[in-house]
Coordinates of C-alpha atoms in Angstrom, one line a residue:
X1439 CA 156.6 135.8 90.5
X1440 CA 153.5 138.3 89.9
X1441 CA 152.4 135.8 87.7
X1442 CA 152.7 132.5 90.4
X1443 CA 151.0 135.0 93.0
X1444 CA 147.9 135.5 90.5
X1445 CA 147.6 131.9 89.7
X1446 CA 147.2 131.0 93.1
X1447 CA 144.9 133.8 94.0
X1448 CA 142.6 132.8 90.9
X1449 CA 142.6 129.1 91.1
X1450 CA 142.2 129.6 95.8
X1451 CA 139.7 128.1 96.8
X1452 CA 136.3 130.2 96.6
X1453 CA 137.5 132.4 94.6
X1454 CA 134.9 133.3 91.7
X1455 CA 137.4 131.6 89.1
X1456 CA 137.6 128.7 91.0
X1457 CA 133.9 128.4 91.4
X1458 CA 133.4 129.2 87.9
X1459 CA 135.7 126.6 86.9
X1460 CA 134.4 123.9 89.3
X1461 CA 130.9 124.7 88.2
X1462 CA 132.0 124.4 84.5
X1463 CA 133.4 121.0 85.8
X1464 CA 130.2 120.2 87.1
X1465 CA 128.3 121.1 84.3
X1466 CA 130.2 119.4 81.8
X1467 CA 130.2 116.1 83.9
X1468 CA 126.7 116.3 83.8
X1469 CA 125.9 117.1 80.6
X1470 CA 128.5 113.6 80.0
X1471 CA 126.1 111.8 81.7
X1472 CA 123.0 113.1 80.2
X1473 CA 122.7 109.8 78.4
X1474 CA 122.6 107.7 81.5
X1475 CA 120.6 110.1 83.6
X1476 CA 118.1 110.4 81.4
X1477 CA 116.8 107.2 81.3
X1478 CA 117.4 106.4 84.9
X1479 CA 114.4 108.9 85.6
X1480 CA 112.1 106.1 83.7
X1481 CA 113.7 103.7 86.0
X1482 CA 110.8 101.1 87.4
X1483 CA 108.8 102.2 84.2
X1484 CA 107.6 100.0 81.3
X1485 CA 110.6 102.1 80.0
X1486 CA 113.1 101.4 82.1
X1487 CA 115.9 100.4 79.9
X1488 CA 118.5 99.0 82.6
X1489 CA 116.7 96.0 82.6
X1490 CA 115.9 95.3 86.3
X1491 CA 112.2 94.5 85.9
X1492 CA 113.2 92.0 83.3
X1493 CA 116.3 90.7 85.1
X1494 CA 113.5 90.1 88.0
X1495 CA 111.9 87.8 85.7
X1496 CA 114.4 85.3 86.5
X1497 CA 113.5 84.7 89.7
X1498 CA 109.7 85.6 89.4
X1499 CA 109.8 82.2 86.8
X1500 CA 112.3 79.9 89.0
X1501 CA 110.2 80.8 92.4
X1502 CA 106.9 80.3 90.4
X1503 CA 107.9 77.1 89.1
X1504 CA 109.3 75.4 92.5
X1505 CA 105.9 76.8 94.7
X1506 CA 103.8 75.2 91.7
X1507 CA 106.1 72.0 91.8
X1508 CA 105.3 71.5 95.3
X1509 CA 109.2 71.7 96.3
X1510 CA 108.6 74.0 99.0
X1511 CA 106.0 73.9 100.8
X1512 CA 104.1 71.1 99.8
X1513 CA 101.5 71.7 96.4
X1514 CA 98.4 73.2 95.3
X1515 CA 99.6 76.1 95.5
X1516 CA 97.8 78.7 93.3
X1517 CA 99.3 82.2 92.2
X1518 CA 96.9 85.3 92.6
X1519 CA 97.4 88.7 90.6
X1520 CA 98.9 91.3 92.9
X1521 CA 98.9 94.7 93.5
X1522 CA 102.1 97.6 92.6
X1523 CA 103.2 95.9 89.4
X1524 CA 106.6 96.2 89.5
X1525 CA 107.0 97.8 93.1
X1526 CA 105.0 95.2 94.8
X1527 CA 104.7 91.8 95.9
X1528 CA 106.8 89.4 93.2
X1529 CA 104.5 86.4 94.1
X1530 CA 101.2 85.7 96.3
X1531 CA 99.9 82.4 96.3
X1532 CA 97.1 80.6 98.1
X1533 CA 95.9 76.9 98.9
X1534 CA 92.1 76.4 98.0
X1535 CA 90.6 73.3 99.5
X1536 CA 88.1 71.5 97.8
X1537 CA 85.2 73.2 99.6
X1538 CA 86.7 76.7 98.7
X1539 CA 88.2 77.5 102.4
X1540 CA 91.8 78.9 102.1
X1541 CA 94.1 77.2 103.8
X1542 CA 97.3 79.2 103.5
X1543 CA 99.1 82.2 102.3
X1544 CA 102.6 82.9 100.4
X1545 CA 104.3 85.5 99.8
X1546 CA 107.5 85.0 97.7
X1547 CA 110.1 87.7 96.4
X1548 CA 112.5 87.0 94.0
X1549 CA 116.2 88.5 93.4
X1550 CA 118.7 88.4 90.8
X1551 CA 122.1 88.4 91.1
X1552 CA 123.7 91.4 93.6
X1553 CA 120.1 92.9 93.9
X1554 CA 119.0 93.9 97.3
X1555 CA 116.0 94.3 99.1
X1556 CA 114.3 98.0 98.6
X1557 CA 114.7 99.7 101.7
X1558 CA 111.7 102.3 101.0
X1559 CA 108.2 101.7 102.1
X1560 CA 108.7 100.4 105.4
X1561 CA 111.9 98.1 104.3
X1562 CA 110.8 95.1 101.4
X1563 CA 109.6 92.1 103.4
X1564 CA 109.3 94.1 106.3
X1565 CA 106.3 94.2 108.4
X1566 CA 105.2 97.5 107.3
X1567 CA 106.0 96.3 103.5
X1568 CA 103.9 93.1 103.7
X1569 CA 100.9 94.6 105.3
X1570 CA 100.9 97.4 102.5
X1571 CA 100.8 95.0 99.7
X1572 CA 98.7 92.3 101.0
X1573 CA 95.8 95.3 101.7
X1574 CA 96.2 96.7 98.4
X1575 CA 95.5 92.8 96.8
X1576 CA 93.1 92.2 99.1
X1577 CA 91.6 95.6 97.7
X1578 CA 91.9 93.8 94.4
X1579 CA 89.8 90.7 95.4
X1580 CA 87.4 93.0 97.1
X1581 CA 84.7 93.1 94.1
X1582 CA 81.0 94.1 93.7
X1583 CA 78.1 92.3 92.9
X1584 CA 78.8 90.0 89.6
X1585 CA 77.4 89.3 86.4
X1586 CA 77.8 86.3 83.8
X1587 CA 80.7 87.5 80.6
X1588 CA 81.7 86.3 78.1
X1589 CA 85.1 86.1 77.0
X1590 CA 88.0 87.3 79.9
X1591 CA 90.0 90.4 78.9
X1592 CA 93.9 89.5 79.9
X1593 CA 94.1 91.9 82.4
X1594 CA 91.0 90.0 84.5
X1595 CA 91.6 88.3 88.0
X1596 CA 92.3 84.8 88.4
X1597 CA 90.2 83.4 91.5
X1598 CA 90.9 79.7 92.4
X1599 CA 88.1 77.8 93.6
X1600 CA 89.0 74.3 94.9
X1601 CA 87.9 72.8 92.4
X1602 CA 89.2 74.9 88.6
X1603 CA 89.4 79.0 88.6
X1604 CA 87.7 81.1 87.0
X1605 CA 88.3 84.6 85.8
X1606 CA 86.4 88.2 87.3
X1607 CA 87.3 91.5 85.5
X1608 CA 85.9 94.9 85.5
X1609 CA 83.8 96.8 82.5
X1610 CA 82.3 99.6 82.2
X1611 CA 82.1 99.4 85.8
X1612 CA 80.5 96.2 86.1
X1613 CA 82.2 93.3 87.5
X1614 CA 81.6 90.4 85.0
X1615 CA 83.2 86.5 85.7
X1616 CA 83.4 83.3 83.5
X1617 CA 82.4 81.2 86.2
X1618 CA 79.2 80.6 88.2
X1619 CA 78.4 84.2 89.7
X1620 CA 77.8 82.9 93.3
X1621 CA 80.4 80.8 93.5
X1622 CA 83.1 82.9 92.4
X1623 CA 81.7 86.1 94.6
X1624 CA 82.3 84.0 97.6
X1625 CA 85.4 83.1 96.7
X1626 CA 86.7 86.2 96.1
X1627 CA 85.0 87.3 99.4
X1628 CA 87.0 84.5 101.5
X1629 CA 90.6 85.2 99.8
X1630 CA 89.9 89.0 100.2
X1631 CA 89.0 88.3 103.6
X1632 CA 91.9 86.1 104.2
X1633 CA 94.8 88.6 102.7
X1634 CA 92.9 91.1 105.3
X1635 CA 94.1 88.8 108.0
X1636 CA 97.2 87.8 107.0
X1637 CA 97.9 91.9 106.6
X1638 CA 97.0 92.4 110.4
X1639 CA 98.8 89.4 111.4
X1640 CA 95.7 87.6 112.5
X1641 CA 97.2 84.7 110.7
X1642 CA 100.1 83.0 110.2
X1643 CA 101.6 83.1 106.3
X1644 CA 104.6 82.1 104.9
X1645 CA 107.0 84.6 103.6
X1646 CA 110.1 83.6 101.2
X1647 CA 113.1 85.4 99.3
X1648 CA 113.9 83.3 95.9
X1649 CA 117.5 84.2 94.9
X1650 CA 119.1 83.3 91.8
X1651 CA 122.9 84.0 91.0
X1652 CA 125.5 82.7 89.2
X1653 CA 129.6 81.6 90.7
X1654 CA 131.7 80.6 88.2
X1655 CA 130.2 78.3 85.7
X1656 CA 127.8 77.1 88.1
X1657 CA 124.1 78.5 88.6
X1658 CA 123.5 79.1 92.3
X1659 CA 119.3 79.5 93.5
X1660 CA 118.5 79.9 96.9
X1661 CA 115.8 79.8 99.2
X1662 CA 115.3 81.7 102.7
X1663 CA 112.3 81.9 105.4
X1664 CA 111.4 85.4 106.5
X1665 CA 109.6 85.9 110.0
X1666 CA 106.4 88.5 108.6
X1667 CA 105.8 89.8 112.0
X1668 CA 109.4 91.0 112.1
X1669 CA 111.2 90.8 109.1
X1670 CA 114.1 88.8 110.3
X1671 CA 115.6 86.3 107.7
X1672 CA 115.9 82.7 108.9
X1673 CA 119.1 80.1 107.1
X1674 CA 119.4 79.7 103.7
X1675 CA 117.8 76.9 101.6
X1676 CA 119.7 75.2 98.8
X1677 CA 117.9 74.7 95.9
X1678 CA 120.1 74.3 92.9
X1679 CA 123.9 74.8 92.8
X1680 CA 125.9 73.5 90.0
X1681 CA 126.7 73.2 86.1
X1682 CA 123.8 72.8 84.1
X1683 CA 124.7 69.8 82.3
X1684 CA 125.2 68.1 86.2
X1685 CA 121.6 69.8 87.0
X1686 CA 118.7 67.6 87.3
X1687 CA 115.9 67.4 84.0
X1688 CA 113.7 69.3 86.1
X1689 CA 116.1 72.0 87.6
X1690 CA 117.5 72.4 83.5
X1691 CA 113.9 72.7 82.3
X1692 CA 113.4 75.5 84.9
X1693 CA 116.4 76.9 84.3
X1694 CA 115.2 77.3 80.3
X1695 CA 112.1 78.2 80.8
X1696 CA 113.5 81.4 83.0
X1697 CA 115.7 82.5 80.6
X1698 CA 112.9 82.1 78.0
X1699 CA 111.3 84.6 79.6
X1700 CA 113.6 86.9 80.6
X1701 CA 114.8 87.0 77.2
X1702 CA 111.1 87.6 76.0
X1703 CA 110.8 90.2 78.6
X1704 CA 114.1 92.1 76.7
X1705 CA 112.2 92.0 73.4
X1706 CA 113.9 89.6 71.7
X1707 CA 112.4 87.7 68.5
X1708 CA 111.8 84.1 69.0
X1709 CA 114.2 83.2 66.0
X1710 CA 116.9 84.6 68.5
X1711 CA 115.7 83.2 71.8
X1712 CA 116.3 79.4 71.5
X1713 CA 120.3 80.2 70.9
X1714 CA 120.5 82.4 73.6
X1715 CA 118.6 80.3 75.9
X1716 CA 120.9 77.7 75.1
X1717 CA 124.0 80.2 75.4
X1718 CA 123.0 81.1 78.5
X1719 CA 122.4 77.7 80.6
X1720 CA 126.1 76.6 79.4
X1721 CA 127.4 79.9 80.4
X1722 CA 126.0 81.5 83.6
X1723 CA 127.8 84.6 83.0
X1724 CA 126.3 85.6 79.5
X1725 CA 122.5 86.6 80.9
X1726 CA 123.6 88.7 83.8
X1727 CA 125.7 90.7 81.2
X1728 CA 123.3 90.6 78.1
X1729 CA 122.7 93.7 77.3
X1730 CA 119.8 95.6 74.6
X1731 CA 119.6 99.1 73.2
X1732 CA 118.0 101.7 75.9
X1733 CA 114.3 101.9 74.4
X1734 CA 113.6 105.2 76.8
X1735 CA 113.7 107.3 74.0
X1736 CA 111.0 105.5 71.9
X1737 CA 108.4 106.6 74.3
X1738 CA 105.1 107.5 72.4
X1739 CA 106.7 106.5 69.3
X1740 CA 103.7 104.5 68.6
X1741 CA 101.3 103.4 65.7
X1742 CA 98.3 105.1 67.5
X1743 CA 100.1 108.2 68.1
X1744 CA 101.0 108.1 64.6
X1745 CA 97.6 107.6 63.3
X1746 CA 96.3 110.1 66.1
X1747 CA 98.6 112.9 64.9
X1748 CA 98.1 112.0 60.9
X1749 CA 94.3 112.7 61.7
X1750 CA 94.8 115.8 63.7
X1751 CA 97.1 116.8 61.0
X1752 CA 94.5 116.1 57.6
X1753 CA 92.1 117.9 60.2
X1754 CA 93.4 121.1 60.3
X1755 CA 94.0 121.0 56.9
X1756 CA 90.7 120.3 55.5
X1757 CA 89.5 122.9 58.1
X1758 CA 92.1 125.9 56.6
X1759 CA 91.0 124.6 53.3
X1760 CA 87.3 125.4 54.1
X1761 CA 88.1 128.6 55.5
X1762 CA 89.7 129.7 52.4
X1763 CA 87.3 128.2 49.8
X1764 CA 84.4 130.2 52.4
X1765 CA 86.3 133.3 52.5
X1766 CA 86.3 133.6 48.5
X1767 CA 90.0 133.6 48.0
X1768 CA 92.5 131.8 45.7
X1769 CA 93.5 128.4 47.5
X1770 CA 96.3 129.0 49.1
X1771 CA 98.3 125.0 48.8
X1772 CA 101.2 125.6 50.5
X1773 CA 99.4 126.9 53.5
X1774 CA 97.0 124.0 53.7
X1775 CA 99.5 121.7 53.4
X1776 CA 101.9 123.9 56.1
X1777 CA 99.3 123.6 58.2
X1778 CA 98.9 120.2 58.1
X1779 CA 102.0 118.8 58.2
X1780 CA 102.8 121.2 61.4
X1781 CA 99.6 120.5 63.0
X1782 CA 100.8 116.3 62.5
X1783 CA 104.6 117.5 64.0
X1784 CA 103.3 119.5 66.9
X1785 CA 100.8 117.0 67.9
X1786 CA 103.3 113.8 67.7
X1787 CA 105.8 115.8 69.5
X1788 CA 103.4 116.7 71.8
X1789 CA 102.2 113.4 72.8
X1790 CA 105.8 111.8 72.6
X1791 CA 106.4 114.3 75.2
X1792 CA 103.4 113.7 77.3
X1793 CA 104.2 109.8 77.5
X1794 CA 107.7 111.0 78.8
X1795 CA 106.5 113.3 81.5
X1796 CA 103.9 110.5 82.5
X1797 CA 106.4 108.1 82.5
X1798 CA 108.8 110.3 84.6
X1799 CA 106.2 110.8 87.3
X1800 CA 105.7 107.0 87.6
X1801 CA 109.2 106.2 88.1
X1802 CA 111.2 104.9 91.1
X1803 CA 113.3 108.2 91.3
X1804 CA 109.9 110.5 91.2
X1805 CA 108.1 107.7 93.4
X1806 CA 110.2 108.1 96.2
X1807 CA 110.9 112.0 95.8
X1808 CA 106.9 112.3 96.5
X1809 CA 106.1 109.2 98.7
X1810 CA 106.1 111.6 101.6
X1811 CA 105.0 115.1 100.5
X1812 CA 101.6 116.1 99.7
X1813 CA 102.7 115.2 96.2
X1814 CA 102.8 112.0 96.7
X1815 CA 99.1 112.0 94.7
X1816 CA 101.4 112.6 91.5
X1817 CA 102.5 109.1 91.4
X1818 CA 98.7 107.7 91.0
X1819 CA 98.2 106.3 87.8
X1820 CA 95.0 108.3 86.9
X1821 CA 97.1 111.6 87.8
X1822 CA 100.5 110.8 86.0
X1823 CA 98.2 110.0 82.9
X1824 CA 96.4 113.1 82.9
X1825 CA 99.6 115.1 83.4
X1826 CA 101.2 113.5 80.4
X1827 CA 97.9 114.6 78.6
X1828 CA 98.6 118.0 79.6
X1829 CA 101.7 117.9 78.8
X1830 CA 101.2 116.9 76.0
X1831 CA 98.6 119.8 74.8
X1832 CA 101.2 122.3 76.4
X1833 CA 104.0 121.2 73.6
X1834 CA 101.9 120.7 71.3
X1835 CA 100.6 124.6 71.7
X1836 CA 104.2 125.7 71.7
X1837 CA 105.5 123.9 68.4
X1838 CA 102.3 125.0 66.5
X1839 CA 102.7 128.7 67.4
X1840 CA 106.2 129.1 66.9
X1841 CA 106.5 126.6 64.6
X1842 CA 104.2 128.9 62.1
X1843 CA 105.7 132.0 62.8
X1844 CA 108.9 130.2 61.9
X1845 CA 107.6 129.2 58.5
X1846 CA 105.5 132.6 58.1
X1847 CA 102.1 131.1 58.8
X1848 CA 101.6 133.7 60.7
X1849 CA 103.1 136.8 62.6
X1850 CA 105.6 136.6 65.7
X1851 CA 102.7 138.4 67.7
X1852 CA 100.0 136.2 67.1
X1853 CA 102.5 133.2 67.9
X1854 CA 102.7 134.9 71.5
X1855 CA 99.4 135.2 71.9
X1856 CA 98.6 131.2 70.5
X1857 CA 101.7 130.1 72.9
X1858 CA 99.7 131.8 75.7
X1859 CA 96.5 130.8 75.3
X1860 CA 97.8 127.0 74.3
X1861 CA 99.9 126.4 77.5
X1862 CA 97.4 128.3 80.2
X1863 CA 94.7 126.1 79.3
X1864 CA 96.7 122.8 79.0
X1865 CA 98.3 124.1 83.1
X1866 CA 95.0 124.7 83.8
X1867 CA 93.3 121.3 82.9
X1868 CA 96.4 119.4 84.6
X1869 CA 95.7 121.3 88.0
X1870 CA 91.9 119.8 87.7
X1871 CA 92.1 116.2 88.3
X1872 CA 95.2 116.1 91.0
X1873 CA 93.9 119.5 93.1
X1874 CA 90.4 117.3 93.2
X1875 CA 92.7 113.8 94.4
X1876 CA 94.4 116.2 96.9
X1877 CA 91.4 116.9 98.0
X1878 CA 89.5 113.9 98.5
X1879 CA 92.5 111.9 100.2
X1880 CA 92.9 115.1 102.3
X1881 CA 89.6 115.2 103.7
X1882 CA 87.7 112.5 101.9
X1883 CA 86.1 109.4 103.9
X1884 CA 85.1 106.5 101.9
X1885 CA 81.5 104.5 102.0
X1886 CA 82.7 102.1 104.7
X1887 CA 84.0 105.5 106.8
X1888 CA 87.3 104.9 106.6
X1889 CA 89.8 107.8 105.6
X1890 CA 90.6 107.9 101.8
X1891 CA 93.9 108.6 102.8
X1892 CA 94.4 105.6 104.4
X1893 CA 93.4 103.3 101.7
X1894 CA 95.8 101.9 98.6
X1895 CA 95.7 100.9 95.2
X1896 CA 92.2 100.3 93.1
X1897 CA 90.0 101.0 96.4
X1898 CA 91.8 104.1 97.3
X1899 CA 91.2 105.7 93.4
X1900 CA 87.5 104.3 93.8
X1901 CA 86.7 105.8 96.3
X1902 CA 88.4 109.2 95.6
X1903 CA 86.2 108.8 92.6
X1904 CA 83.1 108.2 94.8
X1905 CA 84.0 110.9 96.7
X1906 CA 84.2 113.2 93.9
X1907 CA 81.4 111.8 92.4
X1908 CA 79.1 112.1 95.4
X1909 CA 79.0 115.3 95.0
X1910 CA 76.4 115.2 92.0
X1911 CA 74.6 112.3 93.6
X1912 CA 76.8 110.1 91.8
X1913 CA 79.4 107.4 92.1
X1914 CA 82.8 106.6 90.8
X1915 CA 81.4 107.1 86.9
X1916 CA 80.3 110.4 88.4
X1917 CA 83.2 110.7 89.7
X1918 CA 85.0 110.6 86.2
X1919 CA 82.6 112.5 84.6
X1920 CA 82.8 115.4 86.7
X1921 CA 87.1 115.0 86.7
X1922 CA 86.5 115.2 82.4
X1923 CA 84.3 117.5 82.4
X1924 CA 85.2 120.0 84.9
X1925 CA 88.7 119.8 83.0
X1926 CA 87.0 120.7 79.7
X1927 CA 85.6 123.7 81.2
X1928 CA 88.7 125.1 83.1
X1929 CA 90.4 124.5 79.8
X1930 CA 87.8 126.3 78.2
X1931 CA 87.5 129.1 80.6
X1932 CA 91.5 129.5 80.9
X1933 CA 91.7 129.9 77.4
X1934 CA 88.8 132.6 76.9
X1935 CA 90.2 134.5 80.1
X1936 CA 93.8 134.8 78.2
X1937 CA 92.3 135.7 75.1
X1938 CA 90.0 138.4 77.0
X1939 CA 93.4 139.8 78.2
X1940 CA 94.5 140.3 75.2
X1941 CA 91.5 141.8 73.9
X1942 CA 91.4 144.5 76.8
X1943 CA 95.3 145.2 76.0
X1944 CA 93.9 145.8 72.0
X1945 CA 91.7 147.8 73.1
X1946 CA 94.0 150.1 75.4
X1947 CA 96.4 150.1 72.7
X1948 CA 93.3 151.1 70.3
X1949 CA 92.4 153.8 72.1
X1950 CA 96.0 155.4 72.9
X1951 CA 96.4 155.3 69.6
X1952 CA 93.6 157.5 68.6
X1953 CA 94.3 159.8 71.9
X1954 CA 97.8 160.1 70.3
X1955 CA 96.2 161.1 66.5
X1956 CA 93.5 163.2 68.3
X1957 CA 96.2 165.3 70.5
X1958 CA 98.7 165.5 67.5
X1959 CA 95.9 167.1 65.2
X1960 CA 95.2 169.4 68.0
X1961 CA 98.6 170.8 68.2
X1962 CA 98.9 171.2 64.6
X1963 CA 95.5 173.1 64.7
X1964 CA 97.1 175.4 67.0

């Protein structure tokens, strides 16, 4: 009886064994799902290993190939490169007349299977949506003043012109084309221009959801209107339903060419792709449940950082090799190469970590948790990539300086002190460069007048970096000077401020320690 009457007092509801047990519950549950949790934190990242951005491929390719084909529409329609990557518009395209006047706007978004549309940012293919992304690609067609290049980078802008395209990219912040300087500048004028209008509704665009699904053994794509100004969806459009060997040539060959992509997308060698190209058009099922190893963890696992870290690594060991051969002492191997080969651990660890923590801070999960919060200058591309750096320099410091007391490089104490120094510099440099983007979308105002805040993609982080900049007289290269600079010094300054500690604490200790000897003698004396 005793016994029943303690159970149920231990196991009541809030009591601490009860709580205790639920939280150990808890914790173990979560710990379970460690390996999913994790790399849904890189979800919307070039990491993201669940596959959505590829899956999106799908449709991107189907909705690409019927706007180009003229099946909706009408043709001569030509694709521009848009702004958000993966979080913004899926397709823009534009109709160039032969004299270089645009003569319409589409905006297409694509879905896979039971994918939905976001509901952040206003609601995807909302009003509020489509004006964001169609200001931040105008943004992108906004350029300066251009010059003749030579050979286009792959990341430059396609401009249709009527009459051919040509290609406008940016370097070392010129803007450069492959085409006829004037002619190109005013076309990038008039679709810049033109994506202004369509984002304050002063024109009318079309607006279209490309779905692709699967029922059965058949392969299902769809096709619906959206109303821009108010987001309502109009009746579905029927593009291609049916088994692929009853699908039209041109509806099979889109079909291929889709999964040839998505399949590319997932990494797959091209010695594999043709048979499960061919595996997935005669079975509809097989693509939607393909799946491929989670690649999160292989962040920063790269040849550079390999080679970077080797370097650093051969570089600290020539340098404790020339301290010892200046100090006059026996060569110490073992240390050099200790140091060396720690120096090469700390520093790869260090900047696998950093390409973690920047990856983190781009993704959808950290994206939304800042979208609305002062914070929200974290998820800036510049900001996340100096964050990583400093994360980076942060583990790095930490692995080195315990890492060598662990193998007796050096003391316990000193591997305090290194720890210390390491990670107040590498905080410090982070704070630099997003206290100074705070700053400028806080109270910055760009060239035009209008308020940094305001502004989106490229134009916004020019002008933050004009803003910055400005204040030397300079411009966005001023701008980056002063963010790399001014970093270098806080580093520098953090550092000799914690090692400046510790030399007053030395010296306190220093002198106690002779007050001590000095009053001890005394009383002996007496």
């Amino acid at each position: 009886m005793r016994a029943q009457t303690a159970r149920r007092f231990l196991t009541r509801p809030g009591s601490h064994v009860a709580m205790a047990t639920a939280s150990a519950t808890s914790l173990v549950g979560t710990l379970s799902d460690v390996h999913t949790l994790v790399p849904r934190l890189h979800a919307g990242t070039s990491a993201d290993p669940f596959t959505s951005v590829s899956k999106g491929v799908l449709g991107e390719v189907m909705a690409d190939a019927l706007v180009h084909r003229g099946v909706l529409g009408g043709s001569g329609w030509t694709p521009l490169a848009t702004a958000g990557a993966n979080h913004g518009i899926d397709g823009l395209y534009v109709r160039v007349g032969r004299d270089g006047r645009v003569l319409g706007v589409m905006v297409a978004e694509s879905k896979t299977y039971t994918s939905t549309l976001n509901s952040s940012q206003g609601g995807q293919m909302g009003p509020a949506w489509l004006e964001r992304w169609l200001h931040e690609t105008a943004d992108l067609y906004s350029v300066g003043p251009l010059e003749r290049g030579g050979v286009a980078p792959a990341h430059a802008l396609e401009v249709p012109l009527g009459d051919g395209s040509a290609r406008v990219w940016q370097e070392g912040g010129v803007w450069k084309t492959d085409g006829n300087t004037v002619k190109v500048g005013r076309a990038c004028a008039r679709i810049s221009r033109t994506l202004e209008a369509a984002a304050e509704r002063l024109i009318r665009y079309r607006a279209r959801i490309f779905r692709y699904t699967t029922s059965g053994d058949q392969h299902v794509l769809t096709v619906r209107d959206v109303d821009p100004s108010t987001g309502v969806k109009g009746a579905k459009v029927l593009i291609v339903s049916g088994r692929f060997e009853d699908l039209s040539p041109f509806q099979q060959k889109l079909l291929r060419q889709a999964f040839r992509a998505y399949f590319e997308a997932l990494g797959q060698s091209d010695a594999n792709i043709e048979g499960l190209v061919e595996r997935a058009c005669h079975d509809p099922g097989f693509a939607q449940n393909f799946q491929v190893k989670a690649r999160w963890w292989m962040l920063g696992l790269t040849a550079a950082n390999l080679a970077r870290s080797a370097f650093a690594g051969v570089f600290a060991g020539a340098v404790e090799l020339g301290l010892q051969a200046l100090g006059g002492q026996r060569i110490e191997w073992q240390r050099v190469v200790g140091v060396a080969a720690l120096t090469f651990g700390a520093s790869m660890a260090g900047l696998v970590g950093g390409a973690h923590v920047t990856s983190l801070v781009q993704g959808r999960v950290v994206q939304r948790l800042f979208a609305r919060t002062a914070l929200g200058v974290l998820r800036q591309g510049r900001v996340a990539a100096v964050l990583g750096s400093s994360s980076a320099a942060g583990v790095a410091a930490l692995l080195y300086a315990y890492g060598g007391a662990l193998f007796g490089l050096h003391s316990w104490g000193q591997a305090h002190r290194l720890a210390a120094i390491g990670v107040t510099g590498a905080a410090a440099g982070g704070v630099v460069t997003p206290a100074a983007f705070l700053a400028a979308q806080s109270f910055g105002t760009a060239s035009t007048g209008t308020a940094i805040g305001s502004l989106f993609g490229a134009a916004k982080t020019s002008a933050t970096l004009a803003w910055i900049g400005g204040g030397v007289g300079g411009g966005v290269a001023a701008g980056s000077a002063v963010l790399t600079g001014g970093a270098f010094l806080v580093v520098l300054a953090a550092g000799a401020a914690v090692r400046r500690t510790f030399s007053v604490l030395d010296e306190r200790e220093r002198l106690a320690l002779v007050e001590g000897r000095i009053l001890l003698a005394t009383r002996r004396l007496a």
